[in-house]
Every structure is written in structure tokens, then in C-alpha cells.
CSV table of C-alpha atoms and ligand atoms in Angstrom, one decimal:
chain,number,residue,atom,x,y,z
A,1,MET,CA,-19.1,120.1,-51.6
A,2,LEU,CA,-19.2,121.2,-48.4
A,3,ALA,CA,-22.2,123.7,-47.1
A,4,SER,CA,-20.3,127.1,-46.8
A,5,PRO,CA,-20.2,127.8,-43.2
A,6,THR,CA,-21.7,130.6,-43.1
A,7,ARG,CA,-25.0,128.9,-44.2
A,8,PHE,CA,-24.5,126.4,-41.6
A,9,VAL,CA,-25.9,127.8,-39.2
A,10,THR,CA,-26.3,126.4,-35.4
A,11,GLN,CA,-25.5,127.0,-31.7
A,12,ARG,CA,-21.4,126.5,-31.3
A,13,ILE,CA,-20.7,125.4,-28.0
A,14,PRO,CA,-17.2,124.2,-26.6
A,15,PHE,CA,-16.8,120.2,-26.1
A,16,GLN,CA,-16.1,119.2,-22.8
A,17,SER,CA,-14.1,116.0,-23.5
A,18,SER,CA,-11.4,114.4,-23.8
A,19,ASN,CA,-11.4,113.8,-27.1
A,20,LYS,CA,-10.1,117.1,-26.9
A,21,ILE,CA,-12.7,118.9,-30.1
A,22,PRO,CA,-12.7,122.5,-29.7
A,23,THR,CA,-16.2,122.7,-31.1
A,24,ILE,CA,-18.9,120.9,-31.2
A,25,PHE,CA,-21.7,121.7,-34.5
A,26,LEU,CA,-25.2,120.4,-33.7
A,27,PRO,CA,-28.5,121.4,-34.9
A,28,PRO,CA,-30.3,124.0,-32.0
A,29,PHE,CA,-31.6,120.6,-30.6
A,30,PRO,CA,-33.5,122.1,-27.2
A,31,ARG,CA,-32.9,118.8,-25.5
A,32,GLY,CA,-31.2,116.0,-24.8
A,33,PHE,CA,-27.8,117.0,-25.6
A,34,PRO,CA,-25.4,119.0,-23.3
A,35,GLN,CA,-25.9,122.6,-24.5
A,36,ARG,CA,-26.2,126.1,-22.9
A,37,SER,CA,-30.0,126.7,-22.6
A,38,VAL,CA,-31.9,127.0,-25.6
A,39,THR,CA,-34.7,128.6,-25.6
A,40,LYS,CA,-38.0,127.3,-26.5
A,41,SER,CA,-38.2,130.2,-29.0
A,42,SER,CA,-35.2,129.0,-30.8
A,43,GLU,CA,-36.2,125.9,-31.0
A,44,ASN,CA,-36.7,125.6,-34.7
A,45,ILE,CA,-35.0,128.7,-35.5
A,46,ARG,CA,-31.1,127.7,-35.9
A,47,LEU,CA,-28.7,130.2,-34.4
A,48,VAL,CA,-26.3,132.1,-36.4
A,49,ALA,CA,-23.3,130.7,-34.7
A,50,ALA,CA,-20.3,133.2,-35.0
A,51,MET,CA,-18.4,130.4,-35.9
A,52,SER,CA,-14.5,130.8,-35.2
A,53,THR,CA,-11.8,131.0,-38.1
A,54,THR,CA,-10.1,128.2,-36.2
A,55,SER,CA,-13.5,126.0,-37.0
A,56,VAL,CA,-14.3,127.1,-40.3
A,57,ASN,CA,-11.0,126.1,-41.7
A,58,ALA,CA,-10.5,123.0,-39.4
A,59,VAL,CA,-14.3,122.2,-41.7
A,60,ASN,CA,-12.6,123.0,-44.8
A,61,ALA,CA,-9.9,121.4,-44.3
A,62,VAL,CA,-11.0,118.0,-43.3
A,63,THR,CA,-12.9,118.1,-46.7
A,64,ASP,CA,-10.3,119.6,-49.1
A,65,ALA,CA,-7.9,116.7,-47.5
A,66,GLY,CA,-10.6,114.6,-47.8
A,67,ARG,CA,-11.7,113.8,-51.4
A,68,GLY,CA,-9.9,111.9,-52.8
A,69,SER,CA,-7.4,110.4,-50.0
A,70,ILE,CA,-10.2,107.9,-48.3
A,71,THR,CA,-8.1,105.0,-46.7
A,72,HIS,CA,-10.6,103.7,-44.5
A,73,VAL,CA,-14.8,104.0,-44.6
A,74,ILE,CA,-17.5,104.0,-41.6
A,75,PHE,CA,-20.8,103.5,-42.5
A,76,ASP,CA,-24.1,104.2,-39.9
A,77,MET,CA,-26.7,101.0,-39.7
A,78,ASP,CA,-30.1,102.1,-39.1
A,79,GLY,CA,-32.1,104.3,-42.2
A,80,LEU,CA,-28.1,103.9,-43.6
A,81,LEU,CA,-27.3,100.6,-44.7
A,82,LEU,CA,-31.2,98.5,-43.1
A,83,ASP,CA,-33.9,99.5,-43.4
A,84,THR,CA,-34.8,100.1,-40.4
A,85,GLU,CA,-36.1,103.4,-39.2
A,86,LYS,CA,-39.4,102.8,-41.1
A,87,PHE,CA,-39.9,100.4,-38.0
A,88,TYR,CA,-39.2,103.4,-35.5
A,89,THR,CA,-41.7,106.0,-37.2
A,90,GLU,CA,-44.3,102.4,-37.8
A,91,VAL,CA,-44.1,102.0,-33.6
A,92,GLN,CA,-43.9,105.4,-32.4
A,93,GLU,CA,-47.1,106.8,-34.5
A,94,LYS,CA,-48.7,103.7,-33.3
A,95,ILE,CA,-48.1,104.9,-29.1
A,96,LEU,CA,-49.0,108.5,-29.9
A,97,ALA,CA,-52.5,107.7,-31.4
A,98,ARG,CA,-53.2,106.9,-27.8
A,99,TYR,CA,-52.9,110.1,-27.5
A,100,ASN,CA,-54.8,111.8,-30.5
A,101,LYS,CA,-51.5,113.0,-31.8
A,102,THR,CA,-49.3,112.7,-35.0
A,103,PHE,CA,-45.9,112.4,-34.8
A,104,ASP,CA,-44.1,114.6,-37.4
A,105,TRP,CA,-40.8,114.5,-38.9
A,106,SER,CA,-39.1,117.2,-37.6
A,107,LEU,CA,-39.3,115.4,-34.4
A,108,LYS,CA,-38.1,112.2,-36.2
A,109,ALA,CA,-35.2,114.5,-37.4
A,110,LYS,CA,-34.0,115.0,-33.8
A,111,MET,CA,-34.3,111.7,-32.5
A,112,MET,CA,-33.0,109.3,-35.1
A,113,GLY,CA,-29.4,108.2,-34.7
A,114,ARG,CA,-29.8,109.1,-31.0
A,115,LYS,CA,-29.5,106.4,-27.8
A,116,ALA,CA,-32.7,105.2,-26.7
A,117,ILE,CA,-32.7,107.4,-23.6
A,118,GLU,CA,-32.3,110.3,-25.5
A,119,ALA,CA,-34.8,109.6,-28.8
A,120,ALA,CA,-37.2,108.5,-25.8
A,121,THR,CA,-37.0,111.6,-23.7
A,122,LEU,CA,-37.6,113.8,-26.9
A,123,PHE,CA,-40.1,111.6,-27.5
A,124,VAL,CA,-42.2,112.2,-24.9
A,125,GLU,CA,-41.0,115.4,-24.0
A,126,GLU,CA,-41.7,117.2,-27.6
A,127,CYS,CA,-44.9,115.6,-28.2
A,128,GLY,CA,-46.0,116.4,-24.1
A,129,ILE,CA,-46.8,113.3,-22.9
A,130,SER,CA,-44.0,113.3,-20.1
A,131,ASP,CA,-46.7,113.4,-17.4
A,132,SER,CA,-48.2,110.0,-18.6
A,133,LEU,CA,-44.9,108.0,-20.1
A,134,SER,CA,-41.8,108.0,-18.7
A,135,PRO,CA,-38.9,108.0,-21.0
A,136,GLU,CA,-38.3,104.4,-19.5
A,137,ALA,CA,-41.1,103.4,-19.7
A,138,PHE,CA,-41.5,104.7,-23.6
A,139,ILE,CA,-38.4,102.6,-24.5
A,140,VAL,CA,-40.5,99.1,-22.9
A,141,GLU,CA,-43.2,99.5,-24.8
A,142,ARG,CA,-41.4,100.3,-28.4
A,143,GLU,CA,-38.9,98.0,-27.8
A,144,SER,CA,-42.0,95.2,-27.7
A,145,MET,CA,-43.7,96.5,-30.3
A,146,LEU,CA,-40.3,96.0,-32.5
A,147,GLN,CA,-38.9,92.8,-31.5
A,148,ASP,CA,-41.0,91.4,-34.4
A,149,LEU,CA,-40.6,94.1,-36.4
A,150,PHE,CA,-36.3,93.7,-36.8
A,151,PRO,CA,-35.9,90.7,-37.8
A,152,THR,CA,-37.7,91.4,-40.8
A,153,SER,CA,-35.5,94.3,-41.3
A,154,ASP,CA,-34.6,94.8,-44.5
A,155,LEU,CA,-31.0,96.6,-47.0
A,156,MET,CA,-30.9,99.9,-47.9
A,157,PRO,CA,-30.5,100.1,-52.4
A,158,GLY,CA,-26.7,99.8,-53.4
A,159,ALA,CA,-26.1,98.7,-49.5
A,160,SER,CA,-24.8,95.0,-50.2
A,161,ARG,CA,-23.1,96.6,-53.5
A,162,LEU,CA,-21.0,98.5,-51.7
A,163,LEU,CA,-19.9,97.0,-49.1
A,164,ARG,CA,-19.1,94.3,-51.1
A,165,HIS,CA,-16.8,96.0,-53.8
A,166,LEU,CA,-15.3,98.0,-50.9
A,167,HIS,CA,-14.7,94.8,-49.0
A,168,GLY,CA,-13.5,93.3,-52.1
A,169,LYS,CA,-11.0,95.7,-52.9
A,170,GLY,CA,-9.1,95.5,-49.6
A,171,ILE,CA,-11.0,98.7,-48.0
A,172,PRO,CA,-11.3,99.0,-44.4
A,173,ILE,CA,-14.8,98.9,-43.6
A,174,CYS,CA,-16.8,99.4,-40.5
A,175,VAL,CA,-20.1,99.7,-39.0
A,176,ALA,CA,-20.4,102.6,-35.4
A,177,THR,CA,-24.4,102.6,-34.8
A,178,GLY,CA,-27.1,104.0,-32.0
A,179,THR,CA,-28.2,100.6,-32.3
A,180,HIS,CA,-27.4,98.6,-28.6
A,181,THR,CA,-26.8,94.8,-29.1
A,182,ARG,CA,-30.0,93.3,-28.7
A,183,HIS,CA,-31.6,94.9,-31.2
A,184,PHE,CA,-28.5,94.8,-33.9
A,185,ASP,CA,-28.5,91.1,-33.1
A,186,LEU,CA,-32.3,91.2,-34.4
A,187,LYS,CA,-32.1,93.9,-37.1
A,188,THR,CA,-28.8,92.0,-39.2
A,189,GLN,CA,-30.1,88.4,-38.4
A,190,ARG,CA,-31.0,87.9,-41.9
A,191,HIS,CA,-28.1,89.8,-42.8
A,192,ARG,CA,-25.1,87.7,-41.1
A,193,GLU,CA,-22.8,87.4,-43.9
A,194,LEU,CA,-22.7,90.7,-45.1
A,195,PHE,CA,-22.0,92.3,-41.8
A,196,SER,CA,-19.4,89.4,-41.6
A,197,LEU,CA,-16.9,91.9,-44.3
A,198,MET,CA,-16.6,94.7,-41.3
A,199,HIS,CA,-13.8,94.9,-39.5
A,200,HIS,CA,-15.5,95.7,-36.3
A,201,ILE,CA,-18.8,97.0,-34.7
A,202,VAL,CA,-19.3,99.6,-32.3
A,203,ARG,CA,-22.7,99.5,-31.1
A,204,GLY,CA,-24.7,102.3,-29.2
A,205,ASP,CA,-24.0,100.2,-25.9
A,206,ASP,CA,-19.6,99.9,-26.8
A,207,PRO,CA,-18.0,101.4,-22.7
A,208,GLU,CA,-15.7,104.0,-25.6
A,209,VAL,CA,-19.6,105.4,-25.7
A,210,LYS,CA,-20.0,107.7,-23.2
A,211,GLN,CA,-22.3,110.2,-25.4
A,212,GLY,CA,-24.4,109.3,-28.5
A,213,LYS,CA,-24.3,111.1,-32.0
A,214,PRO,CA,-24.1,113.8,-32.6
A,215,ALA,CA,-21.1,113.3,-29.6
A,216,PRO,CA,-17.8,112.1,-32.0
A,217,ASP,CA,-17.6,109.0,-29.5
A,218,GLY,CA,-18.8,106.4,-31.9
A,219,PHE,CA,-16.9,107.5,-34.7
A,220,LEU,CA,-14.0,108.0,-32.5
A,221,ALA,CA,-13.7,103.9,-31.3
A,222,ALA,CA,-15.1,103.1,-34.9
A,223,ALA,CA,-11.3,104.7,-35.8
A,224,ARG,CA,-9.6,103.5,-33.1
A,225,ARG,CA,-10.1,99.8,-33.5
A,226,PHE,CA,-9.3,99.7,-37.2
A,227,GLU,CA,-5.9,97.2,-37.9
A,228,ASP,CA,-3.8,99.8,-38.8
A,229,GLY,CA,-6.1,102.8,-36.2
A,230,PRO,CA,-5.5,105.3,-35.6
A,231,VAL,CA,-7.2,106.6,-37.8
A,232,ASP,CA,-6.2,109.9,-39.6
A,233,PRO,CA,-10.1,111.3,-39.5
A,234,ARG,CA,-9.3,113.4,-42.3
A,235,LYS,CA,-8.4,109.5,-44.2
A,236,ALA,CA,-12.0,108.9,-42.6
A,237,LEU,CA,-15.2,108.7,-44.9
A,238,VAL,CA,-18.7,108.2,-43.0
A,239,PHE,CA,-21.9,107.9,-44.3
A,240,GLU,CA,-25.1,108.7,-42.2
A,241,ASP,CA,-28.9,109.0,-42.7
A,242,ALA,CA,-29.4,111.2,-39.6
A,243,PRO,CA,-28.2,114.7,-38.9
A,244,SER,CA,-27.3,113.7,-35.5
A,245,GLY,CA,-25.0,111.4,-37.4
A,246,VAL,CA,-23.3,113.6,-39.5
A,247,MET,CA,-22.4,116.3,-36.4
A,248,ALA,CA,-21.0,113.1,-34.8
A,249,ALA,CA,-18.9,113.0,-38.1
A,250,LYS,CA,-17.7,116.4,-38.2
A,251,ASN,CA,-16.8,116.2,-35.0
A,252,ALA,CA,-14.3,113.3,-35.1
A,253,GLY,CA,-13.6,115.8,-37.9
A,254,MET,CA,-13.6,113.0,-40.7
A,255,ASN,CA,-15.8,113.5,-43.7
A,256,VAL,CA,-19.0,112.5,-44.2
A,257,ILE,CA,-21.7,111.6,-46.9
A,258,MET,CA,-25.4,111.6,-46.2
A,259,VAL,CA,-27.5,109.6,-47.9
A,260,PRO,CA,-31.1,111.2,-46.2
A,261,ASP,CA,-34.7,109.6,-45.8
A,262,PRO,CA,-36.8,111.9,-49.0
A,263,ARG,CA,-38.9,113.5,-46.7
A,264,LEU,CA,-36.5,114.9,-44.4
A,265,ASP,CA,-36.2,119.0,-44.2
A,266,LYS,CA,-33.3,119.7,-46.8
A,267,SER,CA,-32.5,122.3,-44.1
A,268,TYR,CA,-31.6,119.4,-41.3
A,269,CYS,CA,-28.8,118.2,-44.8
A,270,THR,CA,-26.5,120.9,-45.0
A,271,VAL,CA,-23.5,119.8,-42.9
A,272,ALA,CA,-22.5,116.8,-44.5
A,273,ASP,CA,-19.5,116.5,-47.3
A,274,GLN,CA,-22.0,115.2,-50.0
A,275,VAL,CA,-25.5,114.4,-50.3
A,276,LEU,CA,-27.0,111.7,-52.0
A,277,ALA,CA,-30.7,110.0,-52.7
A,278,SER,CA,-29.2,106.3,-52.5
A,279,LEU,CA,-25.9,105.0,-52.5
A,280,LEU,CA,-26.8,103.5,-55.4
A,281,ASP,CA,-25.5,106.9,-56.5
A,282,PHE,CA,-22.2,106.9,-54.8
A,283,LYS,CA,-19.2,107.4,-57.3
A,284,PRO,CA,-16.1,105.8,-54.9
A,285,GLU,CA,-13.3,107.3,-57.5
A,286,GLU,CA,-14.3,111.2,-56.9
A,287,TRP,CA,-13.3,109.9,-52.7
A,288,GLY,CA,-9.8,108.0,-54.2
A,289,LEU,CA,-11.4,105.1,-53.1
A,290,PRO,CA,-11.5,101.8,-56.0
A,291,PRO,CA,-14.4,102.6,-58.8
A,292,PHE,CA,-16.9,100.0,-59.5
A,293,ASP,CA,-16.3,97.7,-61.9
A,294,ASP,CA,-19.1,97.9,-65.1
A,295,SER,CA,-20.2,95.0,-64.2
A,296,GLN,CA,-21.5,96.0,-60.8
A,297,ASN,CA,-23.5,98.9,-62.3
B,301,1GP,O1,-27.3,104.8,-35.4
B,301,1GP,P1,-28.1,104.5,-36.0
B,301,1GP,O2,-27.0,103.0,-36.7
B,301,1GP,O3,-28.3,104.9,-37.3
B,301,1GP,O4,-29.1,104.0,-35.8
B,301,1GP,C1,-29.5,104.9,-34.6
B,301,1GP,C2,-31.2,103.7,-33.7
B,301,1GP,O5,-31.0,103.7,-32.6
B,301,1GP,C3,-32.6,104.7,-34.1
B,301,1GP,O6,-32.3,105.4,-35.0
B,302,MG,MG1,-29.2,106.2,-39.1
């Protein structure tokens, strides 16, 4: 079900890109993504966008065409396939404790899914510690703490079952993640065989990913690299956990199912074409994909 566009409010600005996307949709994050100046006061106030008819039709068209005609599936990784977002939260809380500050989910919602430097800039600025901790220094400190955690990454519930099901039925699947290669290898080292089912992996440091989520670069690169690519975005289904990732999928013209952390405010879950509590709740047949065999339930 598409959140009614009039209910979906955000800041709408022309997207200057070779991808020829006339409009991008993104929550009014105050920084970290090229956008017109968003006044501080509007930081948490969603701006009513005068969405053009074209944009509304485009969004509707994607959703109408999406259901029942999916041919390719693109998976986000952190927080969606791997239970790794908790590591970022744990480490960031530790760093903030040094400044007697607490880390809250409204900031987490803005950081999730983004390129490391963009997330780091948001973190130090929003927490008011940029005078004593630069984004670069934050990344170095955070990475040293994450090195030991990433190799212990577990799969999210339903991830293995869904990937094996789609692969077994011959549905092309891939990953588009904001994670850089060095972290990708650490996070997936216990799950190499499962990730080998992917046709390809687009990582955050991929040369074709000029801008991180909510820009569509990663998902557009992923759609191009399938055997029969570029895939019609209306036939692509993205699974995401983060608001920025959902925006990126919509900006790529794709269908998107959001599987958010239950602690994420519901106001961040109004753009996805479907919202699920878990991958275990996904019904492939609703999207024209082969249903699970009963034995898999
Ligand atoms: O794009 P994903 O796989 O969620 O990676 C995000 C990661 O950089 C931390 O939020
Ligand atoms: Mg994610």
C-alpha cells in the first residue's frame, strides 16, 4: 500500500544528476545531503511538499506496476540482512557517554544507511561535539571499536530463508549497501556461503556510487549489473531497514519494502510500498514472486 502521497511530506528539490531523476524525495534531514537550506526550526518539522502531479503519478506508477511483476530483488545489508545496526548504536553510545550525552533514535534514523563520512558529520554536529571530535576522528575511533564486533554479526530473522528461496527459484538477487568493502568482508565472514548466492554486491565505496543513500546511485548501479541489466526499476523490489535507504529506492524508481527496527518512529515509515515487522512476514506471491513451499514456513 502506498502511503498516500499527500500524507507523505518532505522537502522536494530538483535532483541534479545524470540519472535524470526530476525530483528526489527525502525527509528534511538538516545536513549531509545536498539540499536547499533547511532552517534549524524545520529540522524536525516535515515540510509539506507541493509535489508535482508528475512526481505523484511517478510514485503511483511505480507502485501500481510493482505489485505482481517483480523480476529482480535488491537487498540492503546492515539492519536488513545482518543484525549490525546494534553495533553502531552501542559504539556511538559509548563515545557520547564521554561527553555526558545520550544517543537517540531520531539521530540514529538520520544516520542509518548513509555513507560513513555523511553519517559521522551528522553525528558530531547534531550532538554538538564537532568542536572536540571531527567526523574523521569519530570514524577512526568508531572503526577501532567495531573491528571486533563486525565478525560476530548474526543474520536477521528470515534472511537466510528468503535468500535461499529466491535463489532456489531462479530469481536474480543482489546487495546494495552503504558499507565499505573493508567492513563488508568483516561483517559477512561468517556468512560467505549465503552471500555467494548474490549475483553481485554494490558497496558504499563502489566507484559508481558517487552519493550515498538517499541518493539512488547504489540501487541504480545494482540494477545495471544484473545479467539482463539494466533492470526496469518498476520490476525491481528493494528491501531496506533505513529511511534513507527507502528514499534511495524510491529515487531510483523502484518498489521498496521497509523492515524497520521497532524502535524507529513510525513517522519515518510512511514512504515504503510495504512495511513489515520481519522478513519472516514477507509473502512473495503478493509481488508476483514464487510462494514459499509449505516446508519452508
Ligand atoms: O546500507 P546499509 O547496508 O544499511 O549500511 C549502512 C551502514 O553504513 C551503517 O548504517
Ligand atoms: Mg540498512
